PDB file of C-alpha atoms and ligand atoms in Angstrom:
ATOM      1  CA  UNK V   1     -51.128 -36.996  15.444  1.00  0.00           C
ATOM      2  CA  UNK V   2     -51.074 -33.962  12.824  1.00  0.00           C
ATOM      3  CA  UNK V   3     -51.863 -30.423  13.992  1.00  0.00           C
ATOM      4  CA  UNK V   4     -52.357 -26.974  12.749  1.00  0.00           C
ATOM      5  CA  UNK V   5     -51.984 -24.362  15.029  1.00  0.00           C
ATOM      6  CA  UNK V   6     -53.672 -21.220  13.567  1.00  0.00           C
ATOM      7  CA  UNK V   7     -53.958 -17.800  15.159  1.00  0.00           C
ATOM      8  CA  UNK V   8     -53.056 -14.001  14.545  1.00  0.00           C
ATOM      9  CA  UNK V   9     -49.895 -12.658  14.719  1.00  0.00           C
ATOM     10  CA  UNK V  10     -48.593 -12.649  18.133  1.00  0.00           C
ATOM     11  CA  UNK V  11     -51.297 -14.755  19.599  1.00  0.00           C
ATOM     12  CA  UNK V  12     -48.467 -17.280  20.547  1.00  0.00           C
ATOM     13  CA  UNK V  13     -48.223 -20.072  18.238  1.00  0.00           C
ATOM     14  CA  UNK V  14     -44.402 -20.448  17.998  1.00  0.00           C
ATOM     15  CA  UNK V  15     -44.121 -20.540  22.022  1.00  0.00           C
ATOM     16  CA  UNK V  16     -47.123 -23.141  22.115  1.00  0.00           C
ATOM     17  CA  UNK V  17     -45.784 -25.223  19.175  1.00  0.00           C
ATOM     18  CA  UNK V  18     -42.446 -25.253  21.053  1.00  0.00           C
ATOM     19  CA  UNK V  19     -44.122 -27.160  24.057  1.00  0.00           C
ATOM     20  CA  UNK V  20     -46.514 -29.470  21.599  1.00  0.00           C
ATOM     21  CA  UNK V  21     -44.143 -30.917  19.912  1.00  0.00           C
ATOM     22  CA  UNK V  22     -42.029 -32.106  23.005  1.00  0.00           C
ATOM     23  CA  UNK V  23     -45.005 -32.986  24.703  1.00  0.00           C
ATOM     24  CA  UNK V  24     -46.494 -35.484  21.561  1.00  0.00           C
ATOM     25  CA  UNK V  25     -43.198 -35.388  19.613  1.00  0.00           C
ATOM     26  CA  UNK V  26     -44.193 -33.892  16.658  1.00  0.00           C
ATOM     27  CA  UNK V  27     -42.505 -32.265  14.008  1.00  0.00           C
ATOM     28  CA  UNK V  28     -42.365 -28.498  13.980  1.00  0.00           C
ATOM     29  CA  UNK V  29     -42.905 -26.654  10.495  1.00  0.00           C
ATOM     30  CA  UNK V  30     -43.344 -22.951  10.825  1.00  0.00           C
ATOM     31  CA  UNK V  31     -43.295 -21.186   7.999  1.00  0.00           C
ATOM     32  CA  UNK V  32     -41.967 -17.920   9.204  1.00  0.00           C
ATOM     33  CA  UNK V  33     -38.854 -19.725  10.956  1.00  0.00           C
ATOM     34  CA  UNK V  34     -38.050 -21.322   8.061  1.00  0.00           C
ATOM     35  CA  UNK V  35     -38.374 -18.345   5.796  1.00  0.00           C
ATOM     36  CA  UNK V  36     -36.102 -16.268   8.351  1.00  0.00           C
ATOM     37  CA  UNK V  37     -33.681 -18.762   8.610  1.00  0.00           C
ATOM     38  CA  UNK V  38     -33.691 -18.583   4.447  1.00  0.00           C
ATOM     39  CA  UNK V  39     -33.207 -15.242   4.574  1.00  0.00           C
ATOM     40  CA  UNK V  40     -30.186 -15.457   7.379  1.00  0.00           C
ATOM     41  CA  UNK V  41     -28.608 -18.266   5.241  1.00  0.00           C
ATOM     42  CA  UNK V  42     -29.070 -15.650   2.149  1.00  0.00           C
ATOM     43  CA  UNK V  43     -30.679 -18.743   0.016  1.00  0.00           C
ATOM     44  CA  UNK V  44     -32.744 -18.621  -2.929  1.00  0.00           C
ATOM     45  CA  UNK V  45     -35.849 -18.688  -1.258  1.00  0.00           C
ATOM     46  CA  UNK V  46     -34.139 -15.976   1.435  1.00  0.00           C
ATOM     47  CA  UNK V  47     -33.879 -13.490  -1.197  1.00  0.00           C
ATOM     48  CA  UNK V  48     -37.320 -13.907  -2.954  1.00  0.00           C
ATOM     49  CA  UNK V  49     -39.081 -13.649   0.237  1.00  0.00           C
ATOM     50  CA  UNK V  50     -37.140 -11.287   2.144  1.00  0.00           C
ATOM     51  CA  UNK V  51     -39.276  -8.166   0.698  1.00  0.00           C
ATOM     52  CA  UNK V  52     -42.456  -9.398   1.153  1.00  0.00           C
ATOM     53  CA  UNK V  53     -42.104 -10.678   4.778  1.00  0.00           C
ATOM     54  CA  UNK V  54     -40.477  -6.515   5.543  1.00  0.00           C
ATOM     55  CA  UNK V  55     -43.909  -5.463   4.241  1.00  0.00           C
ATOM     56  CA  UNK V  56     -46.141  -7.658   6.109  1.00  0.00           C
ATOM     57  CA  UNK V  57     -47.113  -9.172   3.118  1.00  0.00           C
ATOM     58  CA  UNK V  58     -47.770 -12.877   2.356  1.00  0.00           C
ATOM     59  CA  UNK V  59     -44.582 -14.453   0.294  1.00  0.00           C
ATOM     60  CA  UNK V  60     -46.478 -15.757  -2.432  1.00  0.00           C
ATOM     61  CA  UNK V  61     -48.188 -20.050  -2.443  1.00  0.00           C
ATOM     62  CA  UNK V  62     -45.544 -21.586  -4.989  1.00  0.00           C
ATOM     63  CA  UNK V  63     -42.396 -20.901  -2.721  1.00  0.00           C
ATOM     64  CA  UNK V  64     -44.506 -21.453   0.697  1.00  0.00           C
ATOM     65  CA  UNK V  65     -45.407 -24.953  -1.575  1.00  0.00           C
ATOM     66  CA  UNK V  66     -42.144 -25.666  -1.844  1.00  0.00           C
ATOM     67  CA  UNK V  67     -40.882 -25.480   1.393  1.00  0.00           C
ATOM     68  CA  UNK V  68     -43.759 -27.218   2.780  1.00  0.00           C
ATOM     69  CA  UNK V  69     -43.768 -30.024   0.569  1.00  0.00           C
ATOM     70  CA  UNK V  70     -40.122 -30.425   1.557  1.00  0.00           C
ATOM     71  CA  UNK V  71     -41.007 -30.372   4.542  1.00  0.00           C
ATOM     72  CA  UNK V  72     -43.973 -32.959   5.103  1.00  0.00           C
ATOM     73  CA  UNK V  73     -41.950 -35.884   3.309  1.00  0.00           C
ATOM     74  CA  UNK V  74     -39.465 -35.766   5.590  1.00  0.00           C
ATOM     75  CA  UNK V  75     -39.928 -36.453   9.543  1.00  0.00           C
ATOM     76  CA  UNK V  76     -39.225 -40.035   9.914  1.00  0.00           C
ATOM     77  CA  UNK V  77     -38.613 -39.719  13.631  1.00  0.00           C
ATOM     78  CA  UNK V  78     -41.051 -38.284  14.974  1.00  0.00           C
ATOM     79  CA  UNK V  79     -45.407 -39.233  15.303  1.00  0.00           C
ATOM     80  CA  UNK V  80     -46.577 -36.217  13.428  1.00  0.00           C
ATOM     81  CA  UNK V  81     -46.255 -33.008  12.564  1.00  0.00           C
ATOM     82  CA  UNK V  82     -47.489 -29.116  13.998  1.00  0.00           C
ATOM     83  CA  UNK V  83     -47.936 -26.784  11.370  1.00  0.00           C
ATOM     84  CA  UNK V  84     -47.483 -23.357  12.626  1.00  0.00           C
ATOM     85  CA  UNK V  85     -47.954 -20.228  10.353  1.00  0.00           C
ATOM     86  CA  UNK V  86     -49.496 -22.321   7.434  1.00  0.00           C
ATOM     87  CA  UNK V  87     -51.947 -22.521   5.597  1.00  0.00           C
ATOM     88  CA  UNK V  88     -52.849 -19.082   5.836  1.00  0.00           C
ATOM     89  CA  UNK V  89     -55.230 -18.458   2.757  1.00  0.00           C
ATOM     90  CA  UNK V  90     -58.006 -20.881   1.047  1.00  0.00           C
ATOM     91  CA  UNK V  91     -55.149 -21.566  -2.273  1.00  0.00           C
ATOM     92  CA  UNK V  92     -52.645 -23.157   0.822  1.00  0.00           C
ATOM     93  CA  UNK V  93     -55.664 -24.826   2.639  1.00  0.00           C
ATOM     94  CA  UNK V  94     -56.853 -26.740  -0.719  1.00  0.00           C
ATOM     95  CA  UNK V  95     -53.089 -27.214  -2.059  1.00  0.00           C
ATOM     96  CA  UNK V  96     -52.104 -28.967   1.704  1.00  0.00           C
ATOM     97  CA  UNK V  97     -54.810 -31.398   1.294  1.00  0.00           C
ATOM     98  CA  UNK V  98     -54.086 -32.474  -2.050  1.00  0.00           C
ATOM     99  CA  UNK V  99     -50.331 -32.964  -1.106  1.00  0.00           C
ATOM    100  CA  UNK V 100     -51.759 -34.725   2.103  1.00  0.00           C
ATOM    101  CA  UNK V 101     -53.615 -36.540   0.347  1.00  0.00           C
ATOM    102  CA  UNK V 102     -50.857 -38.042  -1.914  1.00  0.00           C
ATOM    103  CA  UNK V 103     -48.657 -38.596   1.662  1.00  0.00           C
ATOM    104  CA  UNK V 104     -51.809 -40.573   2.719  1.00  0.00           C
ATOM    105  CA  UNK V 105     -51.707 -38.331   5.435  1.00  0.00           C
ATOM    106  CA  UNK V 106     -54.240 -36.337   7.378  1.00  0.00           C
ATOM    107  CA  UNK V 107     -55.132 -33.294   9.507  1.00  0.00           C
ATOM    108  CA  UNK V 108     -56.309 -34.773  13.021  1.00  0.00           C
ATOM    109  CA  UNK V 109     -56.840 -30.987  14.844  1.00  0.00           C
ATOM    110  CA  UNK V 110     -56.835 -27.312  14.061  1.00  0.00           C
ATOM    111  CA  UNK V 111     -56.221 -25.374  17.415  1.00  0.00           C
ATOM    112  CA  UNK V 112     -57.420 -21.707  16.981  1.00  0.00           C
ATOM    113  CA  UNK V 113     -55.574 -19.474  19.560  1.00  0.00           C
ATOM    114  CA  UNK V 114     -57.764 -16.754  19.860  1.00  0.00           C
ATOM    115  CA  UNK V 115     -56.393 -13.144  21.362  1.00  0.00           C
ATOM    116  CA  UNK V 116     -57.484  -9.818  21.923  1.00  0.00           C
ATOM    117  CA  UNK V 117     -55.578  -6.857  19.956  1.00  0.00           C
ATOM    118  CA  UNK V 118     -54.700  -5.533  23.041  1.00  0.00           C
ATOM    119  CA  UNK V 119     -52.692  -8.853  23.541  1.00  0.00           C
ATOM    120  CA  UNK V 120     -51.082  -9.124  20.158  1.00  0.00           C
ATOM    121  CA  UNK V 121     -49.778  -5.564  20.425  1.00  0.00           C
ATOM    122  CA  UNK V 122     -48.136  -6.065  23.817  1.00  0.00           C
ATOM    123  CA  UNK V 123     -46.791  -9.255  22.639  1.00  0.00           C
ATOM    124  CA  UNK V 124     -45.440  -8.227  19.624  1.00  0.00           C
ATOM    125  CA  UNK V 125     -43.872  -5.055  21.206  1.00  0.00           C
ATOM    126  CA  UNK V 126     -42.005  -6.708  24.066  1.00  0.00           C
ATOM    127  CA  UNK V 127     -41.081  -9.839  21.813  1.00  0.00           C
ATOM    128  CA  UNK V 128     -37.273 -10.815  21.183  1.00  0.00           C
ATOM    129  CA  UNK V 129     -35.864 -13.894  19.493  1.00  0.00           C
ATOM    130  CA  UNK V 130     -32.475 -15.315  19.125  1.00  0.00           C
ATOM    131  CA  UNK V 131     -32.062 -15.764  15.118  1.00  0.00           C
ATOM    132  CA  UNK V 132     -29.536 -18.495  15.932  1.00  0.00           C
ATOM    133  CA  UNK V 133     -31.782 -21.363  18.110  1.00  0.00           C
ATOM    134  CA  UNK V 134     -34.857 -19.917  17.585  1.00  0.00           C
ATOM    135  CA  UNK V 135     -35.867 -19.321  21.090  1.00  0.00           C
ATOM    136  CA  UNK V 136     -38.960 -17.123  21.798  1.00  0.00           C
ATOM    137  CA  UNK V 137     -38.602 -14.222  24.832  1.00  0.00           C
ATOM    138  CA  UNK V 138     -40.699 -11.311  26.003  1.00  0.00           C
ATOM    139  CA  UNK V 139     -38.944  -8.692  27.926  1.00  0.00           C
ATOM    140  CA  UNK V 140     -42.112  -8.709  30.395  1.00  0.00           C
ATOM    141  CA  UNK V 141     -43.287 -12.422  30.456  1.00  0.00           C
ATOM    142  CA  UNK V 142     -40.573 -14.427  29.670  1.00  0.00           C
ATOM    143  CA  UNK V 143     -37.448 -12.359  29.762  1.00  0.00           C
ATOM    144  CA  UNK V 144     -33.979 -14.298  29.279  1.00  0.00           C
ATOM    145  CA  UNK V 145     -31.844 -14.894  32.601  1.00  0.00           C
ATOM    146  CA  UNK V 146     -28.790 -12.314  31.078  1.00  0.00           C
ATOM    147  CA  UNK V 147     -30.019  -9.254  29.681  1.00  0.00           C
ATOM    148  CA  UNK V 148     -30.380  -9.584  25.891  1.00  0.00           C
ATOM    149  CA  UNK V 149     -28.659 -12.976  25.901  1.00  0.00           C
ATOM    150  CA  UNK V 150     -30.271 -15.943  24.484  1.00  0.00           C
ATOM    151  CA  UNK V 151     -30.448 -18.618  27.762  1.00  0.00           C
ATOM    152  CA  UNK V 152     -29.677 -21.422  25.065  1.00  0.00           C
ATOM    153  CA  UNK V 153     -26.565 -20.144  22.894  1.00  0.00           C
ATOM    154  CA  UNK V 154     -25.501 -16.893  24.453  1.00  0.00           C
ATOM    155  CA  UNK V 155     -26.343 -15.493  21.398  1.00  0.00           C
ATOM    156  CA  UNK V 156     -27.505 -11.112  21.375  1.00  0.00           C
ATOM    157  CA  UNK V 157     -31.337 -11.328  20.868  1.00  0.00           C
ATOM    158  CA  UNK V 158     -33.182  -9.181  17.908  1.00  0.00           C
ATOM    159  CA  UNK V 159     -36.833  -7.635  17.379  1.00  0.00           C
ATOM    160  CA  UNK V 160     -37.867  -9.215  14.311  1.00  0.00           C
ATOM    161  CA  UNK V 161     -37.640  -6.684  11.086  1.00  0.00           C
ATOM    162  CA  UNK V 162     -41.570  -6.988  10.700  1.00  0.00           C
ATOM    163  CA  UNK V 163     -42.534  -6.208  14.036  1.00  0.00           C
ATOM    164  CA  UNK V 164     -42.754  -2.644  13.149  1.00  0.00           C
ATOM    165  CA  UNK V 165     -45.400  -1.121  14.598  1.00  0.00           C
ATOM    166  CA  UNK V 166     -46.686  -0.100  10.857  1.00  0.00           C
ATOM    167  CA  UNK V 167     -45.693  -3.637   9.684  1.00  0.00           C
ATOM    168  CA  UNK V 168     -47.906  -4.960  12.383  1.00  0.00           C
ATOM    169  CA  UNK V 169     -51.107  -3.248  11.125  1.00  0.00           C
ATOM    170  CA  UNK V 170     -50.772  -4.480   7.753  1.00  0.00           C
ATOM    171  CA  UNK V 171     -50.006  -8.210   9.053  1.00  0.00           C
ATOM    172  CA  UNK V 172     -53.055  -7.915  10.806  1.00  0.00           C
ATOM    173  CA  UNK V 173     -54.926  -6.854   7.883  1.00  0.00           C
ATOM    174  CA  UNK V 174     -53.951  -9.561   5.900  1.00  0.00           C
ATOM    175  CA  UNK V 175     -54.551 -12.116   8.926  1.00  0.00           C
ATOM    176  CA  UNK V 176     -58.268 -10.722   8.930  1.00  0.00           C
ATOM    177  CA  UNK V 177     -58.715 -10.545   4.810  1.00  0.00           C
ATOM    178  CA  UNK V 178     -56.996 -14.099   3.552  1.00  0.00           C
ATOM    179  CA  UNK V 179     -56.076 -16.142   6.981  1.00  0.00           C
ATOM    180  CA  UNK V 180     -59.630 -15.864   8.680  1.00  0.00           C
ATOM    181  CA  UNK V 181     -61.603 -17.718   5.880  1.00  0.00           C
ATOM    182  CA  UNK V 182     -58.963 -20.239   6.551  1.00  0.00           C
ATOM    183  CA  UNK V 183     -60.932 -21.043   9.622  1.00  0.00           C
ATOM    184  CA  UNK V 184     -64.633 -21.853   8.572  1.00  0.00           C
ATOM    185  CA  UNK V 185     -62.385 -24.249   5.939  1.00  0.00           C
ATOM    186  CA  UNK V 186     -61.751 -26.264   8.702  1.00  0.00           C
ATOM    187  CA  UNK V 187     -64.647 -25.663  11.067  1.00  0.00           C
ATOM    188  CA  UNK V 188     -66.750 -27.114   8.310  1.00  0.00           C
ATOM    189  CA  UNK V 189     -64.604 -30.348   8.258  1.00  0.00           C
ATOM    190  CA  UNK V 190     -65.131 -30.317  11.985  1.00  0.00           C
ATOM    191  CA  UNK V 191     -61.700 -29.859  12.595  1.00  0.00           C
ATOM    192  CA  UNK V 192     -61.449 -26.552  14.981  1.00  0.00           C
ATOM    193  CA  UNK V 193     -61.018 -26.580  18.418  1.00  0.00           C
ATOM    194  CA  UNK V 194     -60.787 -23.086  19.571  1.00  0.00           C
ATOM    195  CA  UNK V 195     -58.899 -22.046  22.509  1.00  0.00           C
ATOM    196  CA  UNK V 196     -57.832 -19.079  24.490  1.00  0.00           C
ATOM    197  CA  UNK V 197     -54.946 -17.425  24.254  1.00  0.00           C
ATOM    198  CA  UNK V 198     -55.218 -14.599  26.362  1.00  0.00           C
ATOM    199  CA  UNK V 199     -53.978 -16.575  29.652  1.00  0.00           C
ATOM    200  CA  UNK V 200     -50.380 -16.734  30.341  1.00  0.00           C
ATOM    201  CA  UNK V 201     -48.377 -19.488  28.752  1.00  0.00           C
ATOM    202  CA  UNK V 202     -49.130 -22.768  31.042  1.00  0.00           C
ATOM    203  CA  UNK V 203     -52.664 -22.209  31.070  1.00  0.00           C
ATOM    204  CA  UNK V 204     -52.738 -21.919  27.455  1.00  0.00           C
ATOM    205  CA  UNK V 205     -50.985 -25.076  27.089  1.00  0.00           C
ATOM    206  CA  UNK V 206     -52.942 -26.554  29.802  1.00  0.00           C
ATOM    207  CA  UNK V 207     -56.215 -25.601  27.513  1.00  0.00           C
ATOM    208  CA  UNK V 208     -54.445 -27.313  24.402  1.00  0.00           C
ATOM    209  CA  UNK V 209     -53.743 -30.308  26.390  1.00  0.00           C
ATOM    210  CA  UNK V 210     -57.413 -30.945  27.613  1.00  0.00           C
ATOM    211  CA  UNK V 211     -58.703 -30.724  23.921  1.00  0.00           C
ATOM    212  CA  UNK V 212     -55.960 -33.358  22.090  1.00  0.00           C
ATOM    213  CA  UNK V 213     -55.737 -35.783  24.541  1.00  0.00           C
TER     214      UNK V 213
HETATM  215  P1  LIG A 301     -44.897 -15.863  11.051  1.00  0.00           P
HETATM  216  O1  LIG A 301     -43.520 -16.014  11.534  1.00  0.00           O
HETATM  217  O2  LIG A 301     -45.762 -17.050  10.906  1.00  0.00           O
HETATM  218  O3  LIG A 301     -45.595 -14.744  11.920  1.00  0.00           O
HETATM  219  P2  LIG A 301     -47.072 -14.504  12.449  1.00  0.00           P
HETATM  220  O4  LIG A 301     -48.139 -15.400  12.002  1.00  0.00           O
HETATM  221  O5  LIG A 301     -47.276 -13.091  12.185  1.00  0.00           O
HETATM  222  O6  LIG A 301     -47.001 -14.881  13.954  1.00  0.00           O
HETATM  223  P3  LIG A 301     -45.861 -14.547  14.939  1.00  0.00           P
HETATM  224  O7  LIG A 301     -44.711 -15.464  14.762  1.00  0.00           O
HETATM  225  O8  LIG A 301     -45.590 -13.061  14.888  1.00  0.00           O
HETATM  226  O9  LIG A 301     -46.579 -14.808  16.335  1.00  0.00           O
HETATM  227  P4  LIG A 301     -46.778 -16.133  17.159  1.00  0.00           P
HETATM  228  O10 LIG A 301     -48.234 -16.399  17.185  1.00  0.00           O
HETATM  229  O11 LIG A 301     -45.875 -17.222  16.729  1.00  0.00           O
HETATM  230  O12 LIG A 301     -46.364 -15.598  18.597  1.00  0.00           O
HETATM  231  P5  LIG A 301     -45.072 -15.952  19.524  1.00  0.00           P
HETATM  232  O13 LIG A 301     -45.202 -17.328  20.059  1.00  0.00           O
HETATM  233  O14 LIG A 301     -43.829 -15.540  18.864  1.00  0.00           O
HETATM  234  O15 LIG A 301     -44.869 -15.165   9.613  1.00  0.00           O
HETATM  235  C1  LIG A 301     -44.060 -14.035   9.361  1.00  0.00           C
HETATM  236  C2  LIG A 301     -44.181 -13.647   7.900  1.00  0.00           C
HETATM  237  O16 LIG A 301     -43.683 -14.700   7.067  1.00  0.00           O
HETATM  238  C3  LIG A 301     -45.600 -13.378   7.391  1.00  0.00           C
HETATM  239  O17 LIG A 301     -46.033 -12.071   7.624  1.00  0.00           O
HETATM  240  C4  LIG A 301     -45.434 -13.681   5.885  1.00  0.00           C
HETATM  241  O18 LIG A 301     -44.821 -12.609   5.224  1.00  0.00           O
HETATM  242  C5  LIG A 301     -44.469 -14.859   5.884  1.00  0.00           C
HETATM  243  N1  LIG A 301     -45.160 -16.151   5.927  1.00  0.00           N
HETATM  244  C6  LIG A 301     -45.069 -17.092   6.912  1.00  0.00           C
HETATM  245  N2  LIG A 301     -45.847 -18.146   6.626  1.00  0.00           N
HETATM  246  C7  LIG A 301     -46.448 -17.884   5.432  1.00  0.00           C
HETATM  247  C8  LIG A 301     -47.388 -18.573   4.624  1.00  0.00           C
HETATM  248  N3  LIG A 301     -47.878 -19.746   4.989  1.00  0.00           N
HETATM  249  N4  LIG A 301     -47.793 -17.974   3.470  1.00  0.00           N
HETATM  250  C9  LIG A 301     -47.307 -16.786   3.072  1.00  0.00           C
HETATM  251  N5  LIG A 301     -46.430 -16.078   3.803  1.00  0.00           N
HETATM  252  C10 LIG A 301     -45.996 -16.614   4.974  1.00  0.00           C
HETATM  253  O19 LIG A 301     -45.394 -14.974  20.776  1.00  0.00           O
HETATM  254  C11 LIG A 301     -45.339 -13.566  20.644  1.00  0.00           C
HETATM  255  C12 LIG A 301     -44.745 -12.940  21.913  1.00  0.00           C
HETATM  256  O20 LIG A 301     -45.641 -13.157  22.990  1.00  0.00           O
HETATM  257  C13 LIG A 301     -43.413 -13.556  22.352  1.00  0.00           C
HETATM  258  O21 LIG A 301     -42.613 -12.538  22.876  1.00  0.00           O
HETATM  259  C14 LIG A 301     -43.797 -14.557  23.449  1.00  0.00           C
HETATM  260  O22 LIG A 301     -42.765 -14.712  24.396  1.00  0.00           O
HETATM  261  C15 LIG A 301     -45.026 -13.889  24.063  1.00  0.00           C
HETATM  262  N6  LIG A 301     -46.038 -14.832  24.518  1.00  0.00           N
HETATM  263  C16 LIG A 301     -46.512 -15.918  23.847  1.00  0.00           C
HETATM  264  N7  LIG A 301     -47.497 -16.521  24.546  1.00  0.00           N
HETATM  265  C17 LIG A 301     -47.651 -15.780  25.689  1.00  0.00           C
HETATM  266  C18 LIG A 301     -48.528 -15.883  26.823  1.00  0.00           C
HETATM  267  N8  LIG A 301     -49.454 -16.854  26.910  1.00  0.00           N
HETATM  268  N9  LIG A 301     -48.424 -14.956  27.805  1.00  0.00           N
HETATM  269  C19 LIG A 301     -47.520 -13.948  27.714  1.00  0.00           C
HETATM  270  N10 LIG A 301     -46.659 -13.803  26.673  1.00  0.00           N
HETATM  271  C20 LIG A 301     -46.729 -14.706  25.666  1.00  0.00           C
HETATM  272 MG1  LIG A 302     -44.421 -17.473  15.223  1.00  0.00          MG
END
C-alpha cells in the first residue's frame, strides 16, 4: 500500500506516519526529516536548504526531486511507502507521478488531516523533538518521561528553528497558497480520504485505520 499523508503544519502527520508505518510496514519519507537531518549532517543539500526552511519557505522542486527520487527506489523491505510533507505544490504532485509512473508504482490513498488553527498553534508551540532519533513530544500531550530527555536516546530535546511564532505564519501562508491546490489534485483522482485531526492521537489513528483497511 502507498500513502500520502497531507495536512498543515502541525496538524500531526509525523506522529501519525510514525504509527502507519509500523502498523502496515511502510516506508517513511518525510521531507522535512530528511532535510533536517541534511542540514545536521552539514551535506550539500543541508546547506542549500537550510535558509529557506528558517524562513518558512518551500526549498525549491529540483532538490526536494532529488531526495525523493532517492528515496522511492529504494525500500526493498518493506510493502509501501508514507509520504509525509510531500508533494506540497501542483510542480511536485505532477513530477511524483511521472517518477511513479516509471517505478510502475502508484498512489493507493491520500489521508487529509484536517485541524483547526487553534490546534496547529498549540501544537506547534508545545512541540519538541530529539534531532538525533527523530522522536516527536509535546510538553502538554505527550511529554517525555525525564524532563527534556528524549525516552529513546537520552538525547536534550530542541524546538525546531522554524517554529517561530513569525515563521509559523508564513508556513501557513504558503500551506494555504501552493499546498491546498495539492488537494483537489487528488480529490479529482478520487484519492482523498479526509480525516480529523483535532482528536487526540489514538482516535486520530483509530479514524485512519477505519478508512485504509
Ligand atoms: P515539515 O517538516 O514537513 O513541516 P510541516 O509540514 O510544517 O509539518 P510539521 O512537521 O510542522 O507538522 P506535523 O504535521 O508533522 O506535526 P507533528 O506530528 O510534528 O517541513 C518543514 C520545512 O521543510 C518546510 O517549511 C519547507 O521549508 C521544507 N520542506 C519539507 N518538505 C518540502 C517539500 N516537499 N517541498 C518544499 N519544501 C519542503 O505534531 C505537532 C505537535 O503536535 C507535536 O508536538 C506532537 O506531539 C503534537 N501532536 C500531534 N498529534 C497530536 C494529537 N492528536 N493530539 C495532541 N497533540 C498532538
Ligand atoms: Mg512533520
Amino acid at each position: 500500500m502507498n500513502i500520502i499523508i497531507f495536512g498543515p503544519p502541525g496538524a500531526g502527520k509525523g506522529t501519525q506516519a510514525k504509527k502507519i508505518k509500523e502498523q502496515f510496514n511502510l516506508n517513511h519519507i518525510s521531507t522535512g526529516d530528511l532535510l533536517r537531518s541534511a542540514i545536521e549532517n552539514k551535506s550539500e543539500i543541508g546547506l542549500k536548504a537550510e535558509g529557506f526552511i528558517r524562513e518558512g519557505k518551500l526549498v525549491p522542486d529540483e532538490i526536494i526531486m532529488e531526495i525523493i527520487t532517492k528515496e522511492l527506489a529504494e525500500g526493498k523491505n518493506f510493502s509501501g511507502f508514507l509520504l509525509d510533507g510531500f508533494p506540497r505544490n501542483i510542480n511536485q504532485a505532477e513530477m511524483l507521478e511521472e517518477t511513479l509512473r516509471r517505478l510502475n508504482k502508484k498512489i493507493d490513498h491520500v489521508i487529509n488531516l484536517e485541524a483547526s488553527e487553534e490546534t496547529i498553534i498549540e501544537r506547534i508551540c508545545g512541540r519538541r523533538i530529539c534531532l538525533k532519533c527523530g522522536k516527536i513530544y509535546h510538553i502538554k500531550f505527550s511529554p517525555p518521561t525525564v524532563d527534556n530527555k528524549c525516552d529513546n536516546c537520552g538525547e536534550s530535546l530542541t524546538h525546531r528553528d522554524d517554529d517561530k511564532e513569525e515563521t509559523i505564519k508564513k508556513r501557513l501562508k504558503v500551506f494555504q497558497e501552493q499546498t491546498v491546490p495539492v488537494f483537489d489534485y487528488y480529490r479529482k483522482k478520487n484519492l482523498l480520504r479526509i480525516i480529523d485531526g483535532n482528536s487526540s492521537e489514538s482516535v486520530v489513528f483509530n479514524g485512519i485505520l477505519e478508512v485504509l483497511q
